[in-house]
CSV table of C-alpha atoms in Angstrom, one decimal:
chain,number,residue,atom,x,y,z
N,1,MET,CA,13.1,-51.0,-13.3
N,2,LYS,CA,15.3,-48.5,-14.6
N,3,LYS,CA,12.5,-47.8,-17.5
N,4,SER,CA,9.8,-47.7,-15.0
N,5,LEU,CA,11.8,-45.1,-13.0
N,6,LEU,CA,12.4,-42.7,-16.2
N,7,LYS,CA,8.7,-42.8,-16.8
N,8,LYS,CA,8.0,-42.0,-13.4
N,9,LEU,CA,10.5,-38.8,-13.4
N,10,ALA,CA,9.5,-37.6,-16.9
N,11,VAL,CA,6.7,-35.2,-15.9
N,12,PRO,CA,8.5,-33.4,-12.7
N,13,ILE,CA,11.3,-33.0,-15.0
N,14,THR,CA,9.3,-31.5,-17.8
N,15,VAL,CA,7.7,-29.6,-15.5
N,16,MET,CA,10.9,-28.2,-14.2
N,17,SER,CA,12.4,-27.6,-17.5
N,18,LEU,CA,9.3,-25.5,-18.4
N,19,ALA,CA,9.6,-23.2,-15.4
N,20,ILE,CA,13.3,-22.9,-15.8
N,21,SER,CA,12.3,-21.9,-19.4
N,22,ILE,CA,9.9,-19.4,-18.3
N,23,ILE,CA,12.3,-17.8,-15.7
N,24,GLY,CA,14.9,-17.7,-18.5
N,25,CYS,CA,12.6,-16.0,-20.6
N,26,SER,CA,11.8,-13.3,-18.0
N,27,ALA,CA,15.4,-12.5,-17.6
N,28,GLU,CA,15.9,-12.2,-21.7
N,29,GLU,CA,13.0,-9.8,-21.6
N,30,SER,CA,14.5,-7.5,-19.1
N,31,SER,CA,17.8,-5.8,-20.3
N,32,THR,CA,18.8,-5.2,-16.7
N,33,SER,CA,18.4,-8.6,-16.0
N,34,SER,CA,20.8,-9.6,-18.7
N,35,LYS,CA,22.9,-6.4,-18.6
N,36,GLY,CA,25.3,-5.5,-15.2
N,37,ASP,CA,27.8,-2.8,-16.4
N,38,GLY,CA,25.7,-0.1,-14.8
N,39,LYS,CA,26.3,2.4,-17.7
N,40,SER,CA,23.0,1.8,-19.5
N,41,LYS,CA,22.7,5.5,-20.7
N,42,ALA,CA,26.4,5.6,-21.8
N,43,THR,CA,26.3,2.4,-24.2
N,44,GLY,CA,22.7,3.5,-25.4
N,45,GLU,CA,20.9,0.2,-24.6
N,46,LYS,CA,17.3,0.0,-24.9
N,47,ILE,CA,15.8,-1.3,-21.3
N,48,THR,CA,12.3,-3.0,-20.8
N,49,LEU,CA,11.1,-3.1,-17.4
N,50,ARG,CA,8.4,-4.9,-15.7
N,51,LEU,CA,6.1,-3.3,-13.4
N,52,SER,CA,3.8,-5.5,-11.2
N,53,GLU,CA,0.2,-4.1,-10.1
N,54,ALA,CA,-2.5,-5.8,-8.0
N,55,GLN,CA,-5.0,-3.6,-8.8
N,56,VAL,CA,-7.5,-3.6,-11.8
N,57,ASP,CA,-6.5,-1.5,-15.0
N,58,ASP,CA,-8.7,1.5,-14.3
N,59,TYR,CA,-7.6,1.8,-10.5
N,60,PRO,CA,-6.0,5.1,-9.8
N,61,ASP,CA,-2.7,3.3,-8.8
N,62,SER,CA,-2.6,1.5,-12.5
N,63,LEU,CA,-3.4,4.6,-14.1
N,64,ALA,CA,-0.9,6.4,-12.3
N,65,GLU,CA,1.9,3.6,-13.1
N,66,LYS,CA,1.1,4.0,-16.7
N,67,GLU,CA,1.6,7.6,-16.6
N,68,PHE,CA,4.9,7.0,-14.6
N,69,ALA,CA,5.8,4.7,-17.6
N,70,LYS,CA,4.9,7.3,-20.3
N,71,ILE,CA,7.1,10.1,-18.6
N,72,VAL,CA,10.2,7.4,-18.3
N,73,GLU,CA,9.8,6.9,-21.9
N,74,GLN,CA,9.8,10.7,-22.7
N,75,LYS,CA,12.4,11.5,-20.5
N,76,SER,CA,14.6,8.7,-22.0
N,77,ASP,CA,13.6,9.4,-25.8
N,78,GLY,CA,12.3,5.9,-25.8
N,79,ARG,CA,15.2,3.9,-24.6
N,80,ILE,CA,13.4,3.0,-21.4
N,81,LYS,CA,10.1,1.1,-21.7
N,82,ILE,CA,8.2,0.1,-18.4
N,83,ASP,CA,5.6,-2.8,-19.2
N,84,VAL,CA,2.7,-2.4,-16.3
N,85,TYR,CA,0.8,-5.7,-15.7
N,86,THR,CA,-2.2,-4.9,-13.6
N,87,ALA,CA,-5.0,-6.9,-12.0
N,88,GLY,CA,-2.6,-9.4,-10.3
N,89,GLN,CA,-1.2,-11.0,-13.7
N,90,LEU,CA,2.3,-11.2,-11.8
N,91,GLY,CA,1.1,-11.8,-8.4
N,92,ASP,CA,-0.5,-10.4,-5.7
N,93,GLU,CA,1.0,-7.6,-3.3
N,94,LYS,CA,3.1,-10.1,-1.1
N,95,THR,CA,4.3,-11.9,-3.9
N,96,THR,CA,5.2,-8.9,-5.8
N,97,ILE,CA,7.4,-7.6,-3.1
N,98,GLU,CA,8.9,-11.0,-3.1
N,99,GLN,CA,9.6,-11.4,-6.7
N,100,THR,CA,10.7,-8.0,-7.0
N,101,GLN,CA,13.5,-8.6,-4.1
N,102,VAL,CA,15.0,-11.1,-6.0
N,103,GLY,CA,14.9,-9.7,-9.4
N,104,VAL,CA,12.5,-11.8,-11.2
N,105,ILE,CA,10.3,-8.4,-11.4
N,106,ASP,CA,11.9,-5.2,-11.8
N,107,MET,CA,9.3,-2.7,-10.3
N,108,GLY,CA,5.9,-3.1,-8.1
N,109,ARG,CA,3.5,-1.4,-5.7
N,110,ALA,CA,2.3,-2.4,-2.8
N,111,ASN,CA,0.7,-1.2,0.4
N,112,ALA,CA,2.9,0.1,3.5
N,113,GLY,CA,0.8,-2.7,5.5
N,114,PRO,CA,2.3,-5.8,3.8
N,115,LEU,CA,5.9,-4.0,3.3
N,116,THR,CA,6.2,-3.9,7.2
N,117,GLN,CA,6.9,-7.5,7.0
N,118,PHE,CA,10.1,-6.7,4.8
N,119,ALA,CA,11.1,-3.4,6.4
N,120,ASP,CA,9.6,-2.8,10.0
N,121,LYS,CA,9.8,1.0,10.0
N,122,PHE,CA,6.6,1.0,7.6
N,123,GLY,CA,4.9,-0.1,10.6
N,124,VAL,CA,4.5,3.2,11.8
N,125,PHE,CA,1.5,3.9,9.5
N,126,SER,CA,-0.4,1.3,11.9
N,127,PHE,CA,-0.8,4.0,14.7
N,128,PRO,CA,-4.4,5.5,14.5
N,129,PHE,CA,-4.6,9.1,14.5
N,130,LEU,CA,-1.1,9.6,13.5
N,131,PHE,CA,-1.6,12.0,11.0
N,132,ASN,CA,-4.1,15.3,11.6
N,133,SER,CA,-4.9,15.3,7.6
N,134,ARG,CA,-3.9,14.4,4.5
N,135,ASP,CA,-1.9,17.3,4.1
N,136,HIS,CA,0.3,16.4,7.4
N,137,MET,CA,0.5,13.2,6.0
N,138,TRP,CA,2.3,14.3,2.7
N,139,LYS,CA,4.1,17.0,4.7
N,140,ALA,CA,5.7,14.3,6.8
N,141,ILE,CA,6.5,12.5,3.9
N,142,ASP,CA,8.3,15.1,1.8
N,143,ASN,CA,10.1,16.5,5.0
N,144,GLY,CA,11.9,13.4,6.1
N,145,LEU,CA,9.5,10.5,6.9
N,146,GLY,CA,10.0,9.2,3.4
N,147,GLU,CA,13.6,9.3,3.1
N,148,GLU,CA,13.9,7.5,6.7
N,149,LEU,CA,11.2,4.7,5.1
N,150,PHE,CA,13.1,4.3,1.9
N,151,LYS,CA,16.5,3.7,3.6
N,152,ASN,CA,14.9,1.1,5.7
N,153,LEU,CA,13.2,-0.5,2.4
N,154,GLU,CA,16.8,-0.7,0.8
N,155,GLU,CA,18.6,-1.6,3.8
N,156,LYS,CA,16.1,-4.3,5.0
N,157,GLY,CA,14.0,-5.5,2.0
N,158,ASP,CA,16.6,-4.8,-0.9
N,159,LEU,CA,14.3,-2.6,-2.3
N,160,VAL,CA,14.7,1.0,-3.8
N,161,GLY,CA,11.6,3.2,-3.1
N,162,LEU,CA,10.3,5.2,-5.9
N,163,ALA,CA,7.1,7.2,-4.9
N,164,PHE,CA,4.1,7.1,-2.5
N,165,TYR,CA,0.4,6.7,-3.4
N,166,ASP,CA,-2.5,7.5,-1.7
N,167,ALA,CA,-4.8,5.1,-0.1
N,168,GLY,CA,-7.3,7.4,1.2
N,169,ALA,CA,-8.1,7.3,5.1
N,170,ARG,CA,-9.6,4.4,7.0
N,171,ASN,CA,-12.7,5.0,8.6
N,172,PHE,CA,-15.1,3.5,11.1
N,173,TYR,CA,-18.5,2.1,9.5
N,174,SER,CA,-21.2,0.1,11.6
N,175,LYS,CA,-24.9,-0.8,11.9
N,176,ASP,CA,-25.0,2.1,15.0
N,177,PRO,CA,-24.1,5.4,14.5
N,178,ILE,CA,-20.5,6.2,16.0
N,179,SER,CA,-19.8,9.9,16.8
N,180,LYS,CA,-18.2,9.8,20.0
N,181,LEU,CA,-15.8,7.6,21.8
N,182,LYS,CA,-18.3,6.1,24.0
N,183,ASP,CA,-19.8,4.7,20.9
N,184,VAL,CA,-17.1,2.2,19.9
N,185,LYS,CA,-17.1,0.8,23.7
N,186,GLY,CA,-17.7,-3.0,23.4
N,187,LYS,CA,-18.3,-3.0,19.5
N,188,LYS,CA,-17.0,-6.0,17.8
N,189,ILE,CA,-15.3,-4.4,14.8
N,190,ARG,CA,-13.2,-6.1,12.2
N,191,VAL,CA,-9.6,-4.9,12.1
N,192,MET,CA,-6.5,-6.0,9.8
N,193,GLN,CA,-4.2,-8.8,11.5
N,194,ASN,CA,-2.0,-6.1,13.0
N,195,ASP,CA,-0.4,-6.1,16.5
N,196,ILE,CA,-0.3,-2.3,16.9
N,197,LEU,CA,-3.7,-1.8,15.5
N,198,ILE,CA,-5.3,-4.3,17.7
N,199,ASP,CA,-3.5,-2.9,20.8
N,200,ALA,CA,-4.9,0.6,19.8
N,201,PHE,CA,-8.3,-0.6,19.4
N,202,LYS,CA,-8.5,-2.5,22.8
N,203,GLU,CA,-7.4,0.8,24.5
N,204,LEU,CA,-10.5,2.6,22.6
N,205,GLY,CA,-12.7,-0.3,24.3
N,206,VAL,CA,-13.5,-1.7,21.1
N,207,SER,CA,-13.4,-5.7,20.6
N,208,PRO,CA,-11.0,-6.1,17.7
N,209,THR,CA,-11.6,-9.1,15.5
N,210,PRO,CA,-9.2,-10.0,13.2
N,211,LEU,CA,-10.8,-11.5,9.7
N,212,SER,CA,-9.7,-11.9,6.1
N,213,ALA,CA,-11.1,-9.4,3.8
N,214,SER,CA,-13.3,-11.8,2.3
N,215,GLU,CA,-15.1,-12.6,5.5
N,216,VAL,CA,-16.5,-9.1,6.5
N,217,TYR,CA,-19.6,-9.2,4.2
N,218,SER,CA,-20.9,-12.3,5.8
N,219,ALA,CA,-20.0,-11.8,8.9
N,220,LEU,CA,-21.7,-8.2,8.9
N,221,GLN,CA,-24.8,-10.2,7.6
N,222,MET,CA,-25.0,-12.6,10.5
N,223,GLY,CA,-23.8,-10.4,13.3
N,224,VAL,CA,-20.6,-11.7,14.0
N,225,ILE,CA,-19.3,-8.3,13.8
N,226,ASP,CA,-21.0,-4.9,14.3
N,227,GLY,CA,-18.6,-3.0,11.8
N,228,GLY,CA,-15.5,-2.3,10.2
N,229,GLU,CA,-13.0,0.3,9.4
N,230,ASN,CA,-11.7,1.0,5.9
N,231,ASN,CA,-11.4,3.8,3.3
N,232,VAL,CA,-14.9,4.6,1.3
N,233,SER,CA,-13.7,3.1,-2.0
N,234,THR,CA,-13.4,-0.4,-0.3
N,235,TYR,CA,-16.4,0.0,1.9
N,236,VAL,CA,-18.6,0.7,-1.4
N,237,ALA,CA,-16.5,-2.1,-3.6
N,238,ASP,CA,-16.7,-4.9,-1.0
N,239,GLY,CA,-20.5,-4.0,-0.5
N,240,HIS,CA,-20.3,-3.4,3.2
N,241,TYR,CA,-22.3,-0.3,2.6
N,242,GLU,CA,-25.4,-2.2,1.9
N,243,ILE,CA,-25.2,-3.6,5.6
N,244,ALA,CA,-23.5,-1.2,7.9
N,245,LYS,CA,-25.3,2.0,6.8
N,246,ASN,CA,-23.5,4.4,9.1
N,247,PHE,CA,-20.0,5.7,8.1
N,248,THR,CA,-18.0,7.6,10.3
N,249,GLU,CA,-15.4,10.1,9.0
N,250,SER,CA,-12.8,9.2,11.6
N,251,GLU,CA,-9.8,9.2,9.4
N,252,HIS,CA,-8.0,7.0,11.9
N,253,LEU,CA,-5.6,5.2,9.7
N,254,ARG,CA,-3.7,6.6,6.5
N,255,ILE,CA,-1.7,3.8,4.9
N,256,PRO,CA,-0.2,5.0,1.7
N,257,GLY,CA,0.8,2.6,-1.4
N,258,VAL,CA,4.7,2.5,-2.2
N,259,LEU,CA,6.4,2.4,-5.4
N,260,PHE,CA,9.4,0.5,-5.5
N,261,MET,CA,12.1,-1.2,-7.9
N,262,SER,CA,14.4,-4.2,-7.5
N,263,LYS,CA,17.7,-3.3,-6.0
N,264,LYS,CA,19.3,-5.5,-8.2
N,265,ALA,CA,17.8,-4.2,-11.5
N,266,TRP,CA,18.4,-0.5,-9.9
N,267,ASP,CA,22.0,-1.1,-9.4
N,268,LYS,CA,22.3,-2.1,-13.2
N,269,LEU,CA,21.4,1.1,-14.5
N,270,SER,CA,23.3,4.3,-15.0
N,271,SER,CA,23.1,7.2,-12.3
N,272,GLU,CA,21.5,9.0,-15.2
N,273,ASP,CA,18.6,6.5,-15.7
N,274,GLN,CA,18.2,6.4,-12.2
N,275,LYS,CA,17.7,10.0,-11.9
N,276,ILE,CA,15.0,9.8,-14.8
N,277,ILE,CA,13.1,7.0,-12.9
N,278,LYS,CA,13.2,8.7,-9.8
N,279,GLU,CA,12.0,12.3,-11.5
N,280,ALA,CA,9.3,10.2,-13.1
N,281,ALA,CA,8.0,8.6,-10.1
N,282,LYS,CA,7.8,11.7,-8.3
N,283,GLU,CA,5.8,13.2,-11.1
N,284,SER,CA,3.3,10.7,-10.9
N,285,GLU,CA,2.6,10.8,-7.6
N,286,LYS,CA,0.4,14.1,-8.1
N,287,PHE,CA,-1.2,12.4,-11.1
N,288,GLN,CA,-2.3,9.3,-8.6
N,289,GLN,CA,-3.6,11.4,-6.0
N,290,ASP,CA,-6.0,13.2,-8.3
N,291,ALA,CA,-7.1,10.1,-9.7
N,292,TYR,CA,-7.6,8.9,-6.2
N,293,ASP,CA,-9.8,11.8,-5.3
N,294,LYS,CA,-12.2,11.3,-8.5
N,295,TYR,CA,-12.4,7.6,-7.5
N,296,SER,CA,-13.1,8.2,-3.8
N,297,ASP,CA,-15.8,11.2,-4.9
N,298,GLU,CA,-17.5,8.5,-6.8
N,299,ALA,CA,-17.7,6.0,-4.0
N,300,MET,CA,-19.0,8.8,-1.7
N,301,LYS,CA,-21.9,9.5,-4.2
N,302,LYS,CA,-23.1,5.9,-3.8
N,303,VAL,CA,-23.0,6.0,-0.2
N,304,GLU,CA,-25.2,9.1,0.0
N,305,GLU,CA,-27.3,7.6,-2.9
N,306,LYS,CA,-27.9,4.7,-0.9
N,307,GLY,CA,-29.2,7.0,2.0
N,308,ASN,CA,-26.7,6.0,4.5
N,309,LYS,CA,-25.5,8.5,7.4
N,310,VAL,CA,-22.2,9.9,7.1
N,311,ILE,CA,-21.0,11.1,10.3
N,312,PRO,CA,-18.2,13.6,10.6
N,313,LEU,CA,-16.0,13.4,13.8
N,314,SER,CA,-15.6,16.8,15.5
N,315,LYS,CA,-11.8,18.0,16.6
N,316,GLU,CA,-12.7,17.4,20.0
N,317,ASP,CA,-13.9,13.9,19.5
N,318,ARG,CA,-10.9,13.0,17.5
N,319,GLU,CA,-8.7,14.2,20.1
N,320,ALA,CA,-10.4,12.2,22.8
N,321,PHE,CA,-9.5,9.1,20.5
N,322,HIS,CA,-6.2,10.1,19.8
N,323,ASP,CA,-5.4,10.6,23.6
N,324,LYS,CA,-7.1,7.2,24.5
N,325,VAL,CA,-4.6,5.4,22.2
N,326,GLN,CA,-1.3,7.4,23.6
N,327,PRO,CA,-0.5,4.1,25.6
N,328,VAL,CA,0.2,2.5,22.4
N,329,TYR,CA,2.5,5.1,21.3
N,330,ASP,CA,4.4,5.1,24.8
N,331,LYS,CA,4.7,1.3,24.3
N,332,TYR,CA,6.4,1.4,20.7
N,333,LYS,CA,8.4,4.6,21.5
N,334,ALA,CA,11.8,3.0,21.6
N,335,GLN,CA,11.1,1.5,18.1
N,336,PHE,CA,9.4,4.4,16.2
N,337,GLY,CA,10.4,7.5,18.2
N,338,ASP,CA,12.4,9.1,15.8
N,339,LEU,CA,9.6,8.8,13.0
N,340,PHE,CA,7.2,10.2,15.5
N,341,LYS,CA,9.4,13.2,15.9
N,342,ILE,CA,9.2,13.9,12.4
N,343,ILE,CA,5.6,13.3,12.1
N,344,ASP,CA,5.2,15.9,15.0
N,345,ASP,CA,7.4,18.3,13.5
N,346,ALA,CA,4.9,18.4,10.4
N,347,ARG,CA,2.0,19.3,12.4
């Protein structure tokens, strides 16, 4: 009986031992996981940090993170090395956030959308027509919005915010042209599963249809939905431009990416090394923006080559859309009012 029980337990115990071994190796690979004196520069120790990226190797965010790693290595005279793992090798965005929280991964990058589950103030990016332009968003981030969000991220999410990365603007695309507010009324538009966004789209007269990203193509094909909303790069990459041939430059949402670090790993660094990482991350923002511009331009060329209709939204029509969603701003004013003010002051 005892021998039989031992045989049954042998496999689970082996798997558990392997898992513990892997975690142990991870901790040894990163000096910040094994050292906790917070005097990394003073002691001259060499540090290796692991950064998780869900996007592919040549995506703008991945390229910017490699540039970030290069700058950190230069500024630290080769003492701090950052290994960038792309294409989801260490997990998707949600897994990256969770693993970085507990210190299994040292750094990560995720869209502000999933970060809302860990630090609620990031939900401010869910409000349509929040920013007048890309410049307006960056001005707001640099003039207090970024600071408030990073404070929330550290307090609620046990993560240290390092930089914001551009993810472009989300736009409407559909089978029929959309150029005015009346054109969206009754249309079944795929949206992310996001309460604020769903509320806002209902105010516009849209029939918001939450679907996973993988379901959108077939839903467009079968007529389950009339259109969707996303940035031009995803519109092309996911093949939606093959079916929904009208692309409206509504720029109704701007949801940036966020580069962050484990609070556990951060606290083990000296103040000098923390400064190096912060400065390098900030420098990588411009590199990422330039890379993203090229990436988006290439996608737009494909849209035009396909013969799709690109429809600009006039200032007056944009204001009509914005006014229509105002009740949603009023509904959430108690929660986001301080952030709305920072954004309004940056106009």
